[in-house]
Short mmCIF file of C-alpha atoms in Angstrom, two decimals:
data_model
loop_
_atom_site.label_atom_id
_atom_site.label_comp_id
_atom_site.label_asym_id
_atom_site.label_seq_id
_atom_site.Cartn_x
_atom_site.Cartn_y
_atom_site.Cartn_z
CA UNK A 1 0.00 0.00 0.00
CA UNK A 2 2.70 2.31 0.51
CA UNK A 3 3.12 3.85 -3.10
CA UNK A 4 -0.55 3.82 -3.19
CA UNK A 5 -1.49 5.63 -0.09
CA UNK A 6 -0.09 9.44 -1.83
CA UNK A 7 -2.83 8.18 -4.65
CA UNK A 8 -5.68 7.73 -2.04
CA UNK A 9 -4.61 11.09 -0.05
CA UNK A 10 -4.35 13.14 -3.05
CA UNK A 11 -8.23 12.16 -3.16
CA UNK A 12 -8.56 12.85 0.25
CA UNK A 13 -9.13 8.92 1.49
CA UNK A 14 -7.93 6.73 3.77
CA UNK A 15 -7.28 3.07 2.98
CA UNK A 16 -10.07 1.61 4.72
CA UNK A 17 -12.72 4.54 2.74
CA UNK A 18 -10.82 3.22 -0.30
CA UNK A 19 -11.75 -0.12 0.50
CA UNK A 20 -15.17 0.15 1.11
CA UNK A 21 -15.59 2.06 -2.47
CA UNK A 22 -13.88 -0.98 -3.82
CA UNK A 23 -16.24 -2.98 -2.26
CA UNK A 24 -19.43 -0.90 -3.56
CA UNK A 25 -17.80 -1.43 -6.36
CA UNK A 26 -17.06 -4.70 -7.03
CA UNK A 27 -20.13 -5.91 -5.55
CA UNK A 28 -22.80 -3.34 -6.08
CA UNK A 29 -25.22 -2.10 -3.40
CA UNK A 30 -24.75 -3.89 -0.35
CA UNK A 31 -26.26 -3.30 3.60
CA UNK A 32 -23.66 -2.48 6.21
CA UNK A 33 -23.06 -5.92 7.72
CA UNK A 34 -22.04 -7.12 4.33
CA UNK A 35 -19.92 -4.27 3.25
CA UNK A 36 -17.79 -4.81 6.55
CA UNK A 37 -17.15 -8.18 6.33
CA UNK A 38 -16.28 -7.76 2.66
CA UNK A 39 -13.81 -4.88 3.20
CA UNK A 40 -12.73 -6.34 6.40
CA UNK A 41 -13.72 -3.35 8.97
CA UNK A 42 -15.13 -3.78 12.23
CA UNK A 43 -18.99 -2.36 11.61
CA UNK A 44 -18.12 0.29 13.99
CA UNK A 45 -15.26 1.16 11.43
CA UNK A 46 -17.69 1.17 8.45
CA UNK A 47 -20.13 3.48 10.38
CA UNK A 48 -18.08 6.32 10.86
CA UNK A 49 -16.36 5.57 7.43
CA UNK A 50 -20.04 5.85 5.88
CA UNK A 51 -20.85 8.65 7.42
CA UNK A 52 -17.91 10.29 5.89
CA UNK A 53 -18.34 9.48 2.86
CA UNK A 54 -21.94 9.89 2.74
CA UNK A 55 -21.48 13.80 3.60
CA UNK A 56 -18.84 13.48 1.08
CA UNK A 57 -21.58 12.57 -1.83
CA UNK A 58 -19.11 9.70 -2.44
CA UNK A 59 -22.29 6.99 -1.42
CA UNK A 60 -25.30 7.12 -0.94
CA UNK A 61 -27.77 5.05 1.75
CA UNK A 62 -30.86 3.96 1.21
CA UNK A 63 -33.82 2.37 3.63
CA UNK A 64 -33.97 -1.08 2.51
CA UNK A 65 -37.50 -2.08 1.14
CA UNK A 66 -37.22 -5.83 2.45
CA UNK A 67 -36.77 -4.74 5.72
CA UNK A 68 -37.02 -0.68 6.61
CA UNK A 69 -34.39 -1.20 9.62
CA UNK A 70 -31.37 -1.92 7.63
CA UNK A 71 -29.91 0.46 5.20
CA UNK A 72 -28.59 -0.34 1.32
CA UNK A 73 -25.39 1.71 0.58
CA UNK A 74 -24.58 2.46 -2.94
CA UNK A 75 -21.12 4.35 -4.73
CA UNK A 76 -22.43 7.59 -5.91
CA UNK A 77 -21.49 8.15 -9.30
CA UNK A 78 -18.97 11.12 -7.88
CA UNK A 79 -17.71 8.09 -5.79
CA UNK A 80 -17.40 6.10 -9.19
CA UNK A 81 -15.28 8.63 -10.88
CA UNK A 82 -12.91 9.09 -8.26
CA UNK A 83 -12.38 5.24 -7.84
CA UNK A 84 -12.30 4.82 -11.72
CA UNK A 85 -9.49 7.48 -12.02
CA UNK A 86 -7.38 5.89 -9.02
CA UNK A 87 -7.99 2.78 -10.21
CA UNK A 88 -6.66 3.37 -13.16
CA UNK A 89 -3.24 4.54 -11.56
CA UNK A 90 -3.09 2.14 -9.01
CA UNK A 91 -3.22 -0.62 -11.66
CA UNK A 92 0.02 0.20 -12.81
CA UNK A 93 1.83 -0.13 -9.66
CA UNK A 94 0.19 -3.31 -9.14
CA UNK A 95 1.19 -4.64 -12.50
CA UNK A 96 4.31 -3.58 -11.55
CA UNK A 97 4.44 -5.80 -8.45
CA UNK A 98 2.97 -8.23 -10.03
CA UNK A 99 5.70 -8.36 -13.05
CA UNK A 100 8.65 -8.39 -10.78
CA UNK A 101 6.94 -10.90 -8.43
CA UNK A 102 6.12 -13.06 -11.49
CA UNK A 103 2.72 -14.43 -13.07
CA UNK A 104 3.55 -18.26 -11.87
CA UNK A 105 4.22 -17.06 -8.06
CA UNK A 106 1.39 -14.65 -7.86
CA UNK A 107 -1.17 -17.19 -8.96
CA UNK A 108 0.12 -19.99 -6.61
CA UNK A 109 -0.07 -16.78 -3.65
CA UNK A 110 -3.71 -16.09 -4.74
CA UNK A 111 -4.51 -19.55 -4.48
CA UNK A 112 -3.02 -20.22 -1.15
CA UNK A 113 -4.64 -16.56 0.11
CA UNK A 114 -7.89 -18.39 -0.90
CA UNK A 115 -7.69 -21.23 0.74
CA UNK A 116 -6.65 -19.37 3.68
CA UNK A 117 -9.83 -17.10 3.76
CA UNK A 118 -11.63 -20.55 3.54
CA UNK A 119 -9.78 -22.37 6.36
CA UNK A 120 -10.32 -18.89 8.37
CA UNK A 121 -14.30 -18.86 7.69
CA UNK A 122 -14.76 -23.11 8.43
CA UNK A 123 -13.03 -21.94 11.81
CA UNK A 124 -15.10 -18.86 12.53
CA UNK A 125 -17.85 -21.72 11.85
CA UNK A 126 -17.05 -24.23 14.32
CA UNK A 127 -16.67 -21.57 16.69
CA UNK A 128 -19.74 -20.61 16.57
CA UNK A 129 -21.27 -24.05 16.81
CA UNK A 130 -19.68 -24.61 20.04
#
């Protein structure tokens, strides 16, 4: 993240704000429980971050009509644009990495990060049972 982070400040966010955008983006509109797991935040985290961002005009929230309780967030499009144009420079520094690390290694490491995040949820699981 290093060479990234003077990318995400010149935008004025943090690494976790940039991770939830990433998140709304990847994944579309999402409620809060979901968009913390998925950007890996504490919910408290993603709170404050939303709040943020909301005032920002960077996402929006929305009551959800399945159950008027929870909210839906959403990237704004202004939130869109200013993840699209990062994006597009932080891709080059991760091709970079990615280059010098080479393609072989750095599908074997996404493979074993995988399996990892599996092996880390069946253990969260059979916590839970017990």
């Amino acid at each position: 993240m290093g060479p990234i982070r003077p990318m995400l400040r010149e935008v004025g966010l943090t690494d976790q704000q940039w991770r939830v955008l990433r998140v709304l983006v990847d994944q579309g509109p999402v409620d809060a429980s979901t968009l913390a797991r998925a950007a890996l935040l504490y919910a408290p985290t993603v709170t404050r971050i939303l709040r943020d961002l909301v005032a920002r005009g960077l996402v929006e929230r929305f009551t959800n009509p399945a159950d008027g309780r929870r909210s839906i967030i959403k990237i704004s499009p202004q939130g869109r644009a200013i993840v699209d144009r990062t994006a597009k420079r932080t891709r080059v520094v991760l091709d970079q990495y990615a280059e010098r690390f080479g393609p072989s290694r750095l599908a074997a490491l996404q493979t074993e990060l995988v399996a990892l995040v599996e092996a880390i949820g069946e253990g969260e699981e059979l916590l839970g049972e017990e």
